[in-house]
Amino acid sequence: MPIPEDVTGFELDADVRQELKSLPKTLADDVARNLVMVARLLDGEPEEAYQFSRVALRLASRVAAVREAAGFASYMTQRYSEALTEFRAARRMTGRADLWPVMADCERGLGRPERALAMAGEPEVKQLDKAGQVEMRLVAAGARADMEQFDAAVVTLQSPELASSAVHPWTARLRYAYAEALIAAGRGDEAREWFAKAADADTDGTTNASERLAEIDGVEFTDALDPELAEDESEQAEAPAKKRGGDVSEDSVIFEDEEDVEEFYDDDDLEIDEDFDGVVRERAQDAESESVKSESVKADDADAKS
């Protein structure tokens, strides 16, 4: 898969570029460009990101940043066994503990929630920063849910971070997970409050808390970009336009003679417009009377002249 020409490799963080300096320059540049593509595609096109990560891994498997990138690409494509292998390798190379929560989540993905729970109690968790500890709590609660220990999952998520009114990058996800755990535990009446709190904190749209809240409240959303919806609206708009265009409906009646008009209108009805083709009987009678008078006048004039 070709890499766009505008990708130089300098888009990487300085610490990653520093790691790549252990490689020959040309090789380092190739690896860097592949890692940039992994970062670009990881969220939107994870399968393509995975392919670029395999290229980088083939070129530089002894670089920790490469093993970590390959691990995340495998994780995002649900290749949990590969991901766990890469994360373990990266951790051995760096000695860092920040990959511990995602490693535990790989154990969940492999159907081993018990191992994930065991990792949540290991000393490595104490080495994590606040965000990492929250992440580990989320994984542990997920493992409890995998084991259908729903009440325990609720308790696992109860923490000072959950109770805090401060908003951090992980706040929305923590509140959302707590709302989901409440529903699983049969406490749906409490879940609405936490979906609302998650929605308030979710300014980046990392969860679908707003949709879940609307679902609970019975609100339905329509997609304005849905082509089928747009077609229906177009048809509805055309219907009244056709009526304005002068088309005659099946219920319309066209009066073609005097009897039809007389039969339809009562004496108290308004007079029919002069442009109308039908003729009211009274008008016909008036016209006949005027004609008689005119003939009488002509006859009198003729007698006078004679």
PDB file of N, CA and C in Angstrom, residues 218-269:
ATOM      1  N   GLY A 218     -37.346   7.999  25.517  1.00  0.00           N
ATOM      2  CA  GLY A 218     -38.295   7.736  24.449  1.00  0.00           C
ATOM      3  C   GLY A 218     -38.227   8.711  23.299  1.00  0.00           C
ATOM      4  N   VAL A 219     -37.088   9.376  23.128  1.00  0.00           N
ATOM      5  CA  VAL A 219     -36.924  10.340  22.039  1.00  0.00           C
ATOM      6  C   VAL A 219     -36.285   9.625  20.864  1.00  0.00           C
ATOM      7  N   GLU A 220     -36.848   9.854  19.659  1.00  0.00           N
ATOM      8  CA  GLU A 220     -36.302   9.237  18.452  1.00  0.00           C
ATOM      9  C   GLU A 220     -35.586  10.280  17.618  1.00  0.00           C
ATOM     10  N   PHE A 221     -34.390   9.913  17.118  1.00  0.00           N
ATOM     11  CA  PHE A 221     -33.619  10.799  16.253  1.00  0.00           C
ATOM     12  C   PHE A 221     -33.770  10.338  14.810  1.00  0.00           C
ATOM     13  N   THR A 222     -33.788  11.293  13.879  1.00  0.00           N
ATOM     14  CA  THR A 222     -33.786  10.972  12.461  1.00  0.00           C
ATOM     15  C   THR A 222     -32.530  11.542  11.832  1.00  0.00           C
ATOM     16  N   ASP A 223     -31.994  10.791  10.909  1.00  0.00           N
ATOM     17  CA  ASP A 223     -30.770  11.207  10.238  1.00  0.00           C
ATOM     18  C   ASP A 223     -31.123  12.098   9.061  1.00  0.00           C
ATOM     19  N   ALA A 224     -30.738  13.372   9.145  1.00  0.00           N
ATOM     20  CA  ALA A 224     -31.060  14.322   8.087  1.00  0.00           C
ATOM     21  C   ALA A 224     -30.361  13.979   6.782  1.00  0.00           C
ATOM     22  N   LEU A 225     -29.308  13.164   6.844  1.00  0.00           N
ATOM     23  CA  LEU A 225     -28.554  12.795   5.643  1.00  0.00           C
ATOM     24  C   LEU A 225     -29.021  11.472   5.054  1.00  0.00           C
ATOM     25  N   ASP A 226     -30.046  10.868   5.669  1.00  0.00           N
ATOM     26  CA  ASP A 226     -30.557   9.588   5.184  1.00  0.00           C
ATOM     27  C   ASP A 226     -31.224   9.796   3.828  1.00  0.00           C
ATOM     28  N   PRO A 227     -30.743   9.164   2.734  1.00  0.00           N
ATOM     29  CA  PRO A 227     -31.333   9.381   1.411  1.00  0.00           C
ATOM     30  C   PRO A 227     -32.794   8.969   1.328  1.00  0.00           C
ATOM     31  N   GLU A 228     -33.188   7.919   2.050  1.00  0.00           N
ATOM     32  CA  GLU A 228     -34.585   7.492   2.027  1.00  0.00           C
ATOM     33  C   GLU A 228     -35.481   8.537   2.666  1.00  0.00           C
ATOM     34  N   LEU A 229     -34.998   9.139   3.776  1.00  0.00           N
ATOM     35  CA  LEU A 229     -35.754  10.186   4.443  1.00  0.00           C
ATOM     36  C   LEU A 229     -35.900  11.398   3.532  1.00  0.00           C
ATOM     37  N   ALA A 230     -34.810  11.755   2.840  1.00  0.00           N
ATOM     38  CA  ALA A 230     -34.853  12.903   1.941  1.00  0.00           C
ATOM     39  C   ALA A 230     -35.838  12.661   0.806  1.00  0.00           C
ATOM     40  N   GLU A 231     -35.918  11.414   0.309  1.00  0.00           N
ATOM     41  CA  GLU A 231     -36.841  11.078  -0.765  1.00  0.00           C
ATOM     42  C   GLU A 231     -38.282  11.204  -0.312  1.00  0.00           C
ATOM     43  N   ASP A 232     -38.575  10.755   0.929  1.00  0.00           N
ATOM     44  CA  ASP A 232     -39.929  10.866   1.468  1.00  0.00           C
ATOM     45  C   ASP A 232     -40.339  12.322   1.599  1.00  0.00           C
ATOM     46  N   GLU A 233     -39.410  13.169   2.100  1.00  0.00           N
ATOM     47  CA  GLU A 233     -39.717  14.578   2.274  1.00  0.00           C
ATOM     48  C   GLU A 233     -39.957  15.241   0.929  1.00  0.00           C
ATOM     49  N   SER A 234     -39.206  14.814  -0.104  1.00  0.00           N
ATOM     50  CA  SER A 234     -39.375  15.369  -1.438  1.00  0.00           C
ATOM     51  C   SER A 234     -40.749  15.032  -1.992  1.00  0.00           C
ATOM     52  N   GLU A 235     -41.195  13.784  -1.776  1.00  0.00           N
ATOM     53  CA  GLU A 235     -42.513  13.375  -2.249  1.00  0.00           C
ATOM     54  C   GLU A 235     -43.615  14.139  -1.545  1.00  0.00           C
ATOM     55  N   GLN A 236     -43.437  14.392  -0.240  1.00  0.00           N
ATOM     56  CA  GLN A 236     -44.431  15.142   0.509  1.00  0.00           C
ATOM     57  C   GLN A 236     -44.510  16.578   0.026  1.00  0.00           C
ATOM     58  N   ALA A 237     -43.356  17.130  -0.367  1.00  0.00           N
ATOM     59  CA  ALA A 237     -43.331  18.507  -0.836  1.00  0.00           C
ATOM     60  C   ALA A 237     -43.986  18.634  -2.212  1.00  0.00           C
ATOM     61  N   GLU A 238     -43.886  17.576  -3.041  1.00  0.00           N
ATOM     62  CA  GLU A 238     -44.452  17.625  -4.377  1.00  0.00           C
ATOM     63  C   GLU A 238     -45.967  17.507  -4.371  1.00  0.00           C
ATOM     64  N   ALA A 239     -46.535  16.825  -3.377  1.00  0.00           N
ATOM     65  CA  ALA A 239     -47.974  16.590  -3.338  1.00  0.00           C
ATOM     66  C   ALA A 239     -48.784  17.876  -3.352  1.00  0.00           C
ATOM     67  N   PRO A 240     -48.562  18.838  -2.432  1.00  0.00           N
ATOM     68  CA  PRO A 240     -49.343  20.078  -2.471  1.00  0.00           C
ATOM     69  C   PRO A 240     -49.030  20.910  -3.702  1.00  0.00           C
ATOM     70  N   ALA A 241     -47.798  20.763  -4.235  1.00  0.00           N
ATOM     71  CA  ALA A 241     -47.443  21.537  -5.420  1.00  0.00           C
ATOM     72  C   ALA A 241     -48.306  21.115  -6.601  1.00  0.00           C
ATOM     73  N   LYS A 242     -48.604  19.835  -6.712  1.00  0.00           N
ATOM     74  CA  LYS A 242     -49.437  19.351  -7.797  1.00  0.00           C
ATOM     75  C   LYS A 242     -50.847  19.908  -7.688  1.00  0.00           C
ATOM     76  N   LYS A 243     -51.359  20.019  -6.469  1.00  0.00           N
ATOM     77  CA  LYS A 243     -52.695  20.563  -6.284  1.00  0.00           C
ATOM     78  C   LYS A 243     -52.741  22.021  -6.704  1.00  0.00           C
ATOM     79  N   ARG A 244     -51.666  22.775  -6.374  1.00  0.00           N
ATOM     80  CA  ARG A 244     -51.621  24.190  -6.747  1.00  0.00           C
ATOM     81  C   ARG A 244     -51.517  24.338  -8.248  1.00  0.00           C
ATOM     82  N   GLY A 245     -51.003  23.309  -8.945  1.00  0.00           N
ATOM     83  CA  GLY A 245     -50.813  23.396 -10.377  1.00  0.00           C
ATOM     84  C   GLY A 245     -52.099  23.298 -11.160  1.00  0.00           C
ATOM     85  N   GLY A 246     -53.237  23.033 -10.532  1.00  0.00           N
ATOM     86  CA  GLY A 246     -54.519  23.051 -11.227  1.00  0.00           C
ATOM     87  C   GLY A 246     -55.039  21.679 -11.579  1.00  0.00           C
ATOM     88  N   ASP A 247     -54.392  20.617 -11.124  1.00  0.00           N
ATOM     89  CA  ASP A 247     -54.907  19.277 -11.392  1.00  0.00           C
ATOM     90  C   ASP A 247     -56.243  19.104 -10.703  1.00  0.00           C
ATOM     91  N   VAL A 248     -57.164  18.408 -11.343  1.00  0.00           N
ATOM     92  CA  VAL A 248     -58.501  18.220 -10.788  1.00  0.00           C
ATOM     93  C   VAL A 248     -58.542  16.898 -10.061  1.00  0.00           C
ATOM     94  N   SER A 249     -58.955  16.915  -8.821  1.00  0.00           N
ATOM     95  CA  SER A 249     -59.039  15.679  -8.049  1.00  0.00           C
ATOM     96  C   SER A 249     -60.272  14.902  -8.447  1.00  0.00           C
ATOM     97  N   GLU A 250     -60.316  13.649  -8.013  1.00  0.00           N
ATOM     98  CA  GLU A 250     -61.444  12.793  -8.352  1.00  0.00           C
ATOM     99  C   GLU A 250     -62.735  13.294  -7.747  1.00  0.00           C
ATOM    100  N   ASP A 251     -62.634  14.014  -6.609  1.00  0.00           N
ATOM    101  CA  ASP A 251     -63.827  14.495  -5.931  1.00  0.00           C
ATOM    102  C   ASP A 251     -64.370  15.774  -6.542  1.00  0.00           C
ATOM    103  N   SER A 252     -63.618  16.406  -7.473  1.00  0.00           N
ATOM    104  CA  SER A 252     -64.067  17.660  -8.061  1.00  0.00           C
ATOM    105  C   SER A 252     -65.232  17.404  -9.006  1.00  0.00           C
ATOM    106  N   VAL A 253     -66.150  18.404  -9.149  1.00  0.00           N
ATOM    107  CA  VAL A 253     -67.310  18.305 -10.034  1.00  0.00           C
ATOM    108  C   VAL A 253     -67.270  19.456 -11.013  1.00  0.00           C
ATOM    109  N   ILE A 254     -67.357  19.159 -12.303  1.00  0.00           N
ATOM    110  CA  ILE A 254     -67.394  20.203 -13.324  1.00  0.00           C
ATOM    111  C   ILE A 254     -68.831  20.318 -13.819  1.00  0.00           C
ATOM    112  N   PHE A 255     -69.423  21.519 -13.676  1.00  0.00           N
ATOM    113  CA  PHE A 255     -70.802  21.740 -14.092  1.00  0.00           C
ATOM    114  C   PHE A 255     -70.820  22.133 -15.548  1.00  0.00           C
ATOM    115  N   GLU A 256     -71.499  21.340 -16.350  1.00  0.00           N
ATOM    116  CA  GLU A 256     -71.476  21.575 -17.784  1.00  0.00           C
ATOM    117  C   GLU A 256     -72.766  22.197 -18.302  1.00  0.00           C
ATOM    118  N   ASP A 257     -73.810  22.185 -17.507  1.00  0.00           N
ATOM    119  CA  ASP A 257     -75.039  22.823 -17.991  1.00  0.00           C
ATOM    120  C   ASP A 257     -75.777  23.474 -16.846  1.00  0.00           C
ATOM    121  N   GLU A 258     -76.825  24.145 -17.229  1.00  0.00           N
ATOM    122  CA  GLU A 258     -77.602  24.952 -16.274  1.00  0.00           C
ATOM    123  C   GLU A 258     -78.192  24.117 -15.173  1.00  0.00           C
ATOM    124  N   GLU A 259     -78.666  22.918 -15.511  1.00  0.00           N
ATOM    125  CA  GLU A 259     -79.326  22.076 -14.515  1.00  0.00           C
ATOM    126  C   GLU A 259     -78.368  21.638 -13.436  1.00  0.00           C
ATOM    127  N   ASP A 260     -77.117  21.337 -13.824  1.00  0.00           N
ATOM    128  CA  ASP A 260     -76.124  20.932 -12.834  1.00  0.00           C
ATOM    129  C   ASP A 260     -75.875  22.051 -11.848  1.00  0.00           C
ATOM    130  N   VAL A 261     -75.748  23.280 -12.352  1.00  0.00           N
ATOM    131  CA  VAL A 261     -75.483  24.416 -11.474  1.00  0.00           C
ATOM    132  C   VAL A 261     -76.637  24.659 -10.535  1.00  0.00           C
ATOM    133  N   GLU A 262     -77.849  24.603 -11.075  1.00  0.00           N
ATOM    134  CA  GLU A 262     -79.036  24.877 -10.270  1.00  0.00           C
ATOM    135  C   GLU A 262     -79.207  23.833  -9.186  1.00  0.00           C
ATOM    136  N   GLU A 263     -78.873  22.600  -9.541  1.00  0.00           N
ATOM    137  CA  GLU A 263     -79.034  21.505  -8.582  1.00  0.00           C
ATOM    138  C   GLU A 263     -78.047  21.625  -7.434  1.00  0.00           C
ATOM    139  N   PHE A 264     -76.850  22.160  -7.709  1.00  0.00           N
ATOM    140  CA  PHE A 264     -75.801  22.226  -6.691  1.00  0.00           C
ATOM    141  C   PHE A 264     -75.968  23.426  -5.772  1.00  0.00           C
ATOM    142  N   TYR A 265     -76.400  24.549  -6.297  1.00  0.00           N
ATOM    143  CA  TYR A 265     -76.491  25.782  -5.509  1.00  0.00           C
ATOM    144  C   TYR A 265     -77.898  26.007  -4.986  1.00  0.00           C
ATOM    145  N   ASP A 266     -77.977  26.517  -3.757  1.00  0.00           N
ATOM    146  CA  ASP A 266     -79.241  26.960  -3.170  1.00  0.00           C
ATOM    147  C   ASP A 266     -79.462  28.413  -3.523  1.00  0.00           C
ATOM    148  N   ASP A 267     -80.656  28.895  -3.207  1.00  0.00           N
ATOM    149  CA  ASP A 267     -80.990  30.284  -3.527  1.00  0.00           C
ATOM    150  C   ASP A 267     -80.118  31.264  -2.777  1.00  0.00           C
ATOM    151  N   ASP A 268     -79.652  30.841  -1.582  1.00  0.00           N
ATOM    152  CA  ASP A 268     -78.871  31.763  -0.748  1.00  0.00           C
ATOM    153  C   ASP A 268     -77.403  31.769  -1.102  1.00  0.00           C
ATOM    154  N   ASP A 269     -77.001  30.900  -2.026  1.00  0.00           N
ATOM    155  CA  ASP A 269     -75.577  30.839  -2.373  1.00  0.00           C
ATOM    156  C   ASP A 269     -75.158  32.073  -3.131  1.00  0.00           C
TER     157      ASP A 269
END
